[in-house]
PDB file of C-alpha atoms in Angstrom:
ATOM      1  CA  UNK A   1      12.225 -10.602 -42.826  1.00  0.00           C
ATOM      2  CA  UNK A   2      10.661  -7.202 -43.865  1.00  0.00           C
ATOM      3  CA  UNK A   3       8.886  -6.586 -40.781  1.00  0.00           C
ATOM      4  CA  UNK A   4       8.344  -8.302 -37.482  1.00  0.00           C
ATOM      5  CA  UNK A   5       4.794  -8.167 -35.877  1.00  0.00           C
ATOM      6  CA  UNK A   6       2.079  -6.271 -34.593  1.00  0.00           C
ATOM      7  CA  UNK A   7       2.868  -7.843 -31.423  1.00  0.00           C
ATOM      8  CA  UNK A   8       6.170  -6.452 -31.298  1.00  0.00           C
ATOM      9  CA  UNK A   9       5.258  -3.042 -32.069  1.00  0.00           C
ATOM     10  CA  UNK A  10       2.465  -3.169 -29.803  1.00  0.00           C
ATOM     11  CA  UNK A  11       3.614  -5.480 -26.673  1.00  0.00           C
ATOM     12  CA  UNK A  12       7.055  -2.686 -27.088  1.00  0.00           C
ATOM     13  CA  UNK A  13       4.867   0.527 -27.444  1.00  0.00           C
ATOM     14  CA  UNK A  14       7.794   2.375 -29.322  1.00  0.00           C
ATOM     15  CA  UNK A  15       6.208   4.099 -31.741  1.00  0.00           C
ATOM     16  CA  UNK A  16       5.768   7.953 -31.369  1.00  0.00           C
ATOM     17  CA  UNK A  17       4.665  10.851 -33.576  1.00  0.00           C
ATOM     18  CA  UNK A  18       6.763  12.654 -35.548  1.00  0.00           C
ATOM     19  CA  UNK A  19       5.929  15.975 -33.733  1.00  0.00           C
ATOM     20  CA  UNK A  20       6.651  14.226 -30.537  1.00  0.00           C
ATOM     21  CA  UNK A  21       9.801  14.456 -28.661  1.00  0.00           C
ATOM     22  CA  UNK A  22      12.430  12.102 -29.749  1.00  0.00           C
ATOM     23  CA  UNK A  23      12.317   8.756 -29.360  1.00  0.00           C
ATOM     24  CA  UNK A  24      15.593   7.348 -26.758  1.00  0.00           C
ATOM     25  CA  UNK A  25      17.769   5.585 -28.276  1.00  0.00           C
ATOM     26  CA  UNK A  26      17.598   2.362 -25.911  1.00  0.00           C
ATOM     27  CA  UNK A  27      14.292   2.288 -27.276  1.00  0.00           C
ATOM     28  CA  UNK A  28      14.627   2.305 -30.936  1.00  0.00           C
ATOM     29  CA  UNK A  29      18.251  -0.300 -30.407  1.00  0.00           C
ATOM     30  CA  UNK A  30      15.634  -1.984 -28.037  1.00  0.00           C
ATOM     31  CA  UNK A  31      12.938  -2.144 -30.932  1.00  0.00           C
ATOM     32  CA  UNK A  32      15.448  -3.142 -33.471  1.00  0.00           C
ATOM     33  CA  UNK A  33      17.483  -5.736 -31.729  1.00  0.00           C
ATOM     34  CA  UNK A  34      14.010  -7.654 -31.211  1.00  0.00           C
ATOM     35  CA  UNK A  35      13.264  -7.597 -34.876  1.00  0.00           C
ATOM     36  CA  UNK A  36      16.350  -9.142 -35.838  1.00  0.00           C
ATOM     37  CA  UNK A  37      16.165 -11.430 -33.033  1.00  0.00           C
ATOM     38  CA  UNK A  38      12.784 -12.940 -33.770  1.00  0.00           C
ATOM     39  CA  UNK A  39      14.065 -12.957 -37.490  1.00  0.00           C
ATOM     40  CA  UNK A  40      17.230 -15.024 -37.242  1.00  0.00           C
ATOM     41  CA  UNK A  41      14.843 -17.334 -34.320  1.00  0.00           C
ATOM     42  CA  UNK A  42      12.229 -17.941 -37.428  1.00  0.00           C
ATOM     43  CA  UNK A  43      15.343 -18.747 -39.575  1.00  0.00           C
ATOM     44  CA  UNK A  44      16.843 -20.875 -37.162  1.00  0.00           C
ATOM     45  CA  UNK A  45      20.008 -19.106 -36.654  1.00  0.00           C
ATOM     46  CA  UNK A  46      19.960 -19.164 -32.799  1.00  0.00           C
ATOM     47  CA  UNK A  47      23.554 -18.179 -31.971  1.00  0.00           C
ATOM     48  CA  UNK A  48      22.084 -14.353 -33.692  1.00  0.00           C
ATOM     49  CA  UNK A  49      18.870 -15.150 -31.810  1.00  0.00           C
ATOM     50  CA  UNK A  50      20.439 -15.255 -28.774  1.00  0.00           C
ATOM     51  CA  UNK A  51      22.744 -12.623 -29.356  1.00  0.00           C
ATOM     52  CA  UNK A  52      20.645 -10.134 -30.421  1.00  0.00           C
ATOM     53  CA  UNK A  53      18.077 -11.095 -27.819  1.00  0.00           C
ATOM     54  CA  UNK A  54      20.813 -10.655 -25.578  1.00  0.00           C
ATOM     55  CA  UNK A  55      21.258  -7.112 -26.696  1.00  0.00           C
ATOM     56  CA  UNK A  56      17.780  -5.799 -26.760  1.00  0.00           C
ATOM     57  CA  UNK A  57      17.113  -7.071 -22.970  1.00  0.00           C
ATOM     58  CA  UNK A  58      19.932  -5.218 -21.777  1.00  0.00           C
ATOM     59  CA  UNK A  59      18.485  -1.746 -23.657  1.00  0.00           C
ATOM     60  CA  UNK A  60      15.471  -2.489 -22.088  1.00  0.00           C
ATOM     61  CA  UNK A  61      16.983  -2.791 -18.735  1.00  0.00           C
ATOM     62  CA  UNK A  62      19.013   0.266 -19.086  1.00  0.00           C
ATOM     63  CA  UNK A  63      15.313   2.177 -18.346  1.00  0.00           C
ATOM     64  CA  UNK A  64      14.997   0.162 -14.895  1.00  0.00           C
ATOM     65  CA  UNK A  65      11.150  -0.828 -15.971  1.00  0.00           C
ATOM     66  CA  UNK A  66      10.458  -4.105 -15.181  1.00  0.00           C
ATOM     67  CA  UNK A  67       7.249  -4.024 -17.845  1.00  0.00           C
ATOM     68  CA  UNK A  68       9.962  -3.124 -20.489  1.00  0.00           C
ATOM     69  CA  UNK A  69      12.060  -6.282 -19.725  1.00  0.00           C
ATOM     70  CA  UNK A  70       9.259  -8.007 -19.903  1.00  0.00           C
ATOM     71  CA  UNK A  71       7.806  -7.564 -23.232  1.00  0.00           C
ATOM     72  CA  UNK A  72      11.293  -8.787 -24.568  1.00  0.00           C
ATOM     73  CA  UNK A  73      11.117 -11.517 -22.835  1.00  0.00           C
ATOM     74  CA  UNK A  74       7.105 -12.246 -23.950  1.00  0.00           C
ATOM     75  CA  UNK A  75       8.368 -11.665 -27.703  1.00  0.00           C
ATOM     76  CA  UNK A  76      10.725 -14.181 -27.258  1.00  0.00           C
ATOM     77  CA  UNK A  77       8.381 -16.661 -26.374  1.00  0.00           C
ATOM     78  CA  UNK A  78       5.924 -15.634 -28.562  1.00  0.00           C
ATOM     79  CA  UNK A  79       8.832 -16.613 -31.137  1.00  0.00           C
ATOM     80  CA  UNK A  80       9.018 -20.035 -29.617  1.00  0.00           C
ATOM     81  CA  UNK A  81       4.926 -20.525 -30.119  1.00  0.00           C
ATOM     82  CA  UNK A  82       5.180 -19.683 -33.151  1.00  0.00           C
ATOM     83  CA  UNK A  83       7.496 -22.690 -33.770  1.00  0.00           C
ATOM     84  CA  UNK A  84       6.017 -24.802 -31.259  1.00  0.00           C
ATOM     85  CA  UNK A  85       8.319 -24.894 -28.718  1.00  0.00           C
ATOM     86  CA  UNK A  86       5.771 -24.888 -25.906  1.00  0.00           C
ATOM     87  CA  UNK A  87       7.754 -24.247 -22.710  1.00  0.00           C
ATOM     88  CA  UNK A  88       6.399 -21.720 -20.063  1.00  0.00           C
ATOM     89  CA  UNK A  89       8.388 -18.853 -20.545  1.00  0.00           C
ATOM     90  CA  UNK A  90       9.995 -18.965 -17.181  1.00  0.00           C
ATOM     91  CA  UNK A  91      12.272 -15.591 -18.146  1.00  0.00           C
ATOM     92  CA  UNK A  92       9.095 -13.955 -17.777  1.00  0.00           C
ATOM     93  CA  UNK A  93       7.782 -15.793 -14.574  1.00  0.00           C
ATOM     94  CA  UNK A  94      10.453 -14.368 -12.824  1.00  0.00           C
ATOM     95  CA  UNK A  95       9.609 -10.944 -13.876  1.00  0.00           C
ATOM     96  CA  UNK A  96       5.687 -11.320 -13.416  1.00  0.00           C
ATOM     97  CA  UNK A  97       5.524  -9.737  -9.671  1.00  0.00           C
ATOM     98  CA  UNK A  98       6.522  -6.601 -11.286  1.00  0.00           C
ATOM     99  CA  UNK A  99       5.273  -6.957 -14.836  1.00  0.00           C
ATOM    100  CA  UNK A 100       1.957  -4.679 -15.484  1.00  0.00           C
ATOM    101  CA  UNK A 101      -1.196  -6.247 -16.369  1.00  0.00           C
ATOM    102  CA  UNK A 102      -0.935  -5.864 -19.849  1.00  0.00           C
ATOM    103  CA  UNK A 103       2.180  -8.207 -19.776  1.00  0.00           C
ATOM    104  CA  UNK A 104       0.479 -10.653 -17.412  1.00  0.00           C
ATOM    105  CA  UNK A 105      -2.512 -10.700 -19.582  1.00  0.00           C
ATOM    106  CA  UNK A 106      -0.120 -11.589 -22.695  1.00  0.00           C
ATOM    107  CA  UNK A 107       1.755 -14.232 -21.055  1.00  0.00           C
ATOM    108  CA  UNK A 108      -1.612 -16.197 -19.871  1.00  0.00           C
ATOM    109  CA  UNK A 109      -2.425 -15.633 -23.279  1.00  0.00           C
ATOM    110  CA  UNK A 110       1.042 -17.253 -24.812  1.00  0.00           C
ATOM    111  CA  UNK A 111       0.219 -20.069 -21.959  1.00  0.00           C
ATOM    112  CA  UNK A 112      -3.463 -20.643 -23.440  1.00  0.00           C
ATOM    113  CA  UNK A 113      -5.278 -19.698 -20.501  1.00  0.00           C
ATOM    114  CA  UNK A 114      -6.548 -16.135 -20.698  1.00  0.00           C
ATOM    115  CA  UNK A 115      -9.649 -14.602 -20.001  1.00  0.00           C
ATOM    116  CA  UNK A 116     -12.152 -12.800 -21.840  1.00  0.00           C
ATOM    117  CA  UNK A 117     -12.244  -9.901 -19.530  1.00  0.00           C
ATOM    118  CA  UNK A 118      -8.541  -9.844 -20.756  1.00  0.00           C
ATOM    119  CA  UNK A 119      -9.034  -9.106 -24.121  1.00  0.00           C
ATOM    120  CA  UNK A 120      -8.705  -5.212 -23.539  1.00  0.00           C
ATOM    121  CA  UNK A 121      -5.249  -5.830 -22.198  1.00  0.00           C
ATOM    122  CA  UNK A 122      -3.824  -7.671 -25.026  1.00  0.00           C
ATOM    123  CA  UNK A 123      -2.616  -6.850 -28.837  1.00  0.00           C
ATOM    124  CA  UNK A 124      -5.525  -6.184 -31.332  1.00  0.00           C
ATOM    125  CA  UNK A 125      -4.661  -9.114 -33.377  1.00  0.00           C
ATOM    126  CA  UNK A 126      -4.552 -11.704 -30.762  1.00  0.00           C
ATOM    127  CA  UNK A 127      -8.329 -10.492 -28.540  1.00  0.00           C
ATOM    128  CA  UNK A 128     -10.445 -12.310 -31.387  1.00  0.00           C
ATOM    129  CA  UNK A 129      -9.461 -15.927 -29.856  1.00  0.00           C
ATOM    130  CA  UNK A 130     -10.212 -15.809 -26.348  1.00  0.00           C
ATOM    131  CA  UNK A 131     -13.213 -17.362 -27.555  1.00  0.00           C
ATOM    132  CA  UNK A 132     -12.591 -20.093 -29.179  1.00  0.00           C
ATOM    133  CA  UNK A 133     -14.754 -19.369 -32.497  1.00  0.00           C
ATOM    134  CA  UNK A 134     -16.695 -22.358 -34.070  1.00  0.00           C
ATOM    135  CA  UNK A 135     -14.330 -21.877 -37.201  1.00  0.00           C
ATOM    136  CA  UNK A 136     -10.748 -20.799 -35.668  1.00  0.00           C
ATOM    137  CA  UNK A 137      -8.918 -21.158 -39.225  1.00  0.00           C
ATOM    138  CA  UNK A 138     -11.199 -18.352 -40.351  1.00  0.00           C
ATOM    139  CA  UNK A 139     -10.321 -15.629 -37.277  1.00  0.00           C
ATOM    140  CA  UNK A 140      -6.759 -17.034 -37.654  1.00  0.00           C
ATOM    141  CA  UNK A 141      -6.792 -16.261 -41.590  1.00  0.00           C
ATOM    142  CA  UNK A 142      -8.541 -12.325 -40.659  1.00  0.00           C
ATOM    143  CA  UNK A 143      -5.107 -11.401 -38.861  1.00  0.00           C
ATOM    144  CA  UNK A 144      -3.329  -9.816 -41.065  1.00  0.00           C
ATOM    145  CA  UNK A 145       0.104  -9.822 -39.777  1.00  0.00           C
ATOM    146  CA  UNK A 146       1.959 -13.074 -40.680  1.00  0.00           C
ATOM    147  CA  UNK A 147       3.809 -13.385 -37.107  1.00  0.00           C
ATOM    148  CA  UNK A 148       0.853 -12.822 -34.992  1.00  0.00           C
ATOM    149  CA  UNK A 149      -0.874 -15.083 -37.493  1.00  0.00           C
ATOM    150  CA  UNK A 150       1.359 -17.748 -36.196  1.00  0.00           C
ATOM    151  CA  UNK A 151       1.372 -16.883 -32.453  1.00  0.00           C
ATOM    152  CA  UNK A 152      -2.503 -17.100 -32.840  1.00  0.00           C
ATOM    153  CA  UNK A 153      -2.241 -20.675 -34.014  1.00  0.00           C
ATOM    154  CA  UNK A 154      -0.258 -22.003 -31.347  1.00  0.00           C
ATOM    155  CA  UNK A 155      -2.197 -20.477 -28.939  1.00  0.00           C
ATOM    156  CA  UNK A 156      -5.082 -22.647 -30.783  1.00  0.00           C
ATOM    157  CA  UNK A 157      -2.892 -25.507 -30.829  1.00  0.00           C
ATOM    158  CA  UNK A 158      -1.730 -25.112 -26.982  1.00  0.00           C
ATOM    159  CA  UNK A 159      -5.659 -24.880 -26.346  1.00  0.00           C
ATOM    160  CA  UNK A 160      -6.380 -28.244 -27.569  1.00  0.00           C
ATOM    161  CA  UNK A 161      -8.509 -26.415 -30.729  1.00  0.00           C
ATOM    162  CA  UNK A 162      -5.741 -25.914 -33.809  1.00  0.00           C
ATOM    163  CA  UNK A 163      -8.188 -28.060 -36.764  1.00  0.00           C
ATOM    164  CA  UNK A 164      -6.579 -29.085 -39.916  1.00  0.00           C
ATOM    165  CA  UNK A 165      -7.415 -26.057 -41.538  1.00  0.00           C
ATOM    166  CA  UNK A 166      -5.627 -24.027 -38.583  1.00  0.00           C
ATOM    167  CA  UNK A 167      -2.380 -26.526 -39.420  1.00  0.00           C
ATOM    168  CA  UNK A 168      -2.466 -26.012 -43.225  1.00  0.00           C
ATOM    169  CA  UNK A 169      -2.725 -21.927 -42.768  1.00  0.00           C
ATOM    170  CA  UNK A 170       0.101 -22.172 -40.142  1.00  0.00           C
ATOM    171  CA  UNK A 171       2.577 -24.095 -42.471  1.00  0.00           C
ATOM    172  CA  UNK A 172       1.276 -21.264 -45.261  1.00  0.00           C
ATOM    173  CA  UNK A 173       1.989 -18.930 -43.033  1.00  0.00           C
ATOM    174  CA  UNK A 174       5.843 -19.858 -42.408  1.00  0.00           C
ATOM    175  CA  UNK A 175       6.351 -20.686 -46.249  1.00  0.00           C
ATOM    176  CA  UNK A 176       5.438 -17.794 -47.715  1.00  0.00           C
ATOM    177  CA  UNK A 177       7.523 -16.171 -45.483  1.00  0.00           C
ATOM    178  CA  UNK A 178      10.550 -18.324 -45.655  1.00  0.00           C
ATOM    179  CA  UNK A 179      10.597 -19.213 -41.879  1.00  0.00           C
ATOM    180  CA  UNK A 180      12.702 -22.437 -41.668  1.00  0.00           C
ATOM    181  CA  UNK A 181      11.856 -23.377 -38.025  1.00  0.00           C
ATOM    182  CA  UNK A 182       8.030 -22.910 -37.410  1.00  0.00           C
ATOM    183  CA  UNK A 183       7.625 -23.990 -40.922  1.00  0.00           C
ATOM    184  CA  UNK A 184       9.355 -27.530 -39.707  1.00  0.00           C
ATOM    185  CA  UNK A 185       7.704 -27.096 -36.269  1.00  0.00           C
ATOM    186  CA  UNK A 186       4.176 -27.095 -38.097  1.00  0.00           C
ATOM    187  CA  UNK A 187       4.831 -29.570 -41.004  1.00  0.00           C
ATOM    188  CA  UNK A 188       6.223 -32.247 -38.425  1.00  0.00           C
ATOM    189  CA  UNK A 189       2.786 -31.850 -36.346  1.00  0.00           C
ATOM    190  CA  UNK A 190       0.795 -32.086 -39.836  1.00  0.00           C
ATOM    191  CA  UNK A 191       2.971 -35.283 -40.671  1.00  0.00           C
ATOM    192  CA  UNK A 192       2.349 -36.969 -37.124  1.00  0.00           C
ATOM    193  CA  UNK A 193      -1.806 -36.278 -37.386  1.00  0.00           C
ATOM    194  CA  UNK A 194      -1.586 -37.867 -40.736  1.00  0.00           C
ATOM    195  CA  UNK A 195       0.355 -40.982 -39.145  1.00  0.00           C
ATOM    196  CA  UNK A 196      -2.020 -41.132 -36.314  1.00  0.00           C
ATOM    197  CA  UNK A 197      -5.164 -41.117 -39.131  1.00  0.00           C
ATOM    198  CA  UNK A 198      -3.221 -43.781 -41.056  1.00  0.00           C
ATOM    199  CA  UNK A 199      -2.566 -41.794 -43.421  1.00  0.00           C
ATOM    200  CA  UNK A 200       1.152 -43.097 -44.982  1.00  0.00           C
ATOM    201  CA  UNK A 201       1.106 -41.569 -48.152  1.00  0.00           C
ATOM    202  CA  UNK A 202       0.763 -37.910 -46.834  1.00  0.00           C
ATOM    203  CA  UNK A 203       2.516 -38.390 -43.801  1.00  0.00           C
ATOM    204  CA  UNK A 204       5.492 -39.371 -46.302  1.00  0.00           C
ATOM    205  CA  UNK A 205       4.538 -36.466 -48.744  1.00  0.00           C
ATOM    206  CA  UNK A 206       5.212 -33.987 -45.616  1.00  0.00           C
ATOM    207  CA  UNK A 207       8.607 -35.694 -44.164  1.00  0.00           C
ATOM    208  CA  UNK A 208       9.802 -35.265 -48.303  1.00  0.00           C
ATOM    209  CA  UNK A 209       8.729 -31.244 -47.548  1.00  0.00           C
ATOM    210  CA  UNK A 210      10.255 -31.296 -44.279  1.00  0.00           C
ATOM    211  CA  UNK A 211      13.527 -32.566 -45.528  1.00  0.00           C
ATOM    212  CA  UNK A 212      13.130 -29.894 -48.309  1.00  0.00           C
ATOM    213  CA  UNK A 213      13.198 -27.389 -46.159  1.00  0.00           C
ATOM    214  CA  UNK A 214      16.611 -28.616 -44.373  1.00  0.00           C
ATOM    215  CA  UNK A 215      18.679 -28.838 -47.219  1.00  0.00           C
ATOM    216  CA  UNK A 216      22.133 -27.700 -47.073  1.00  0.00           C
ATOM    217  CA  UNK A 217      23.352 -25.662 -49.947  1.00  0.00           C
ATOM    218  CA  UNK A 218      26.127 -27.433 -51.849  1.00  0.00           C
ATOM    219  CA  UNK A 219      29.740 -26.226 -51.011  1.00  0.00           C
TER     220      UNK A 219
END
């Protein structure tokens, strides 16, 4: 993956300016560990997942901030939205007593239950839907960032309010970036609407995509 998210580079605040001081290095290991975390997640390759997970946490811990802890642990399950794995981050719930608002406001975000008077607290990309717009696919399409893009729709999707335009751009999303896993997460939930319409046919055309997208190369 060329680049990770907005969210990471925001929810992490790493950045600095060149004529700043420098940068520590548990924060730029920190920063890069994440990105190939949420990469091999998206891939599907969660023994590197984990590992690498594994590796940026403990950077992150070497500072003794509880905020920076938990922003890996928020882009981690901002990784599992993405692919709609919709558990409730409980890494993070055990950090939230000492988290800062900004991470509390994210992770009622992630959980579809943030408020408006939030939307100052949270990453640019994601304040547009904390209200619900009458046409979410077209907010969803405006972010430009294809990872945020995705955390956006399952936020819509945990909310009760993903449309069939916000599944099509979702599955759009993960193809034209190669992600294997939300790109199966997002097909299977387009397959099962189009079962529950009664629609066979395309139901069937998205299982033949799905299994498309787990082939195993020949050995």
């Amino acid at each position: 993956m060329k680049r990770l998210s907005l969210i990471a580079a925001t929810m992490l605040a790493l950045g600095a300016c060149a004529s700043g001081p420098p940068i520590p290095d548990w924060q730029m290991n920190a920063k890069s560990g994440l990105e190939r975390a949420v990469a091999a997640y998206l891939s599907g390759n969660d023994r590197l997942a984990n590992a690498e997970f594994a590796r940026a946490r403990s950077d992150m811990s070497s500072s003794g901030q509880f905020s920076q802890v938990a922003r890996a642990e928020l882009t981690r399950c901002a990784a599992h939205l993405a692919s709609l794995v919709l558990d409730d981050c409980p890494a993070f719930e055990a950090l939230r007593p000492d988290a800062g608002a900004p991470e509390r406001a994210y992770a009622d975000y992630l959980a579809g239950h943030a408020q408006a008077g939030d939307a100052a607290l949270l990453p640019q990309a994601q304040r547009a839907l904390l209200t619900v717009p009458a046409e979410p696919a077209i907010t969803l399409a405006a972010i430009g960032d294809p990872f945020s893009r995705l955390v956006a729709a399952g936020v819509l999707l945990r909310s009760g309010h993903a449309s069939p335009a916000v599944l099509a751009l979702a599955v759009d999303t993960a193809s034209s970036q190669g992600w294997r896993r939300p790109l199966l997460a997002w097909l299977g939930t387009m397959a099962l609407r189009a079962e529950q319409a009664g629609d066979a046919a395309q139901a069937q055309r998205l299982r033949r995509r799905m299994d498309l997208v787990q082939e195993v190369p020949a050995r």
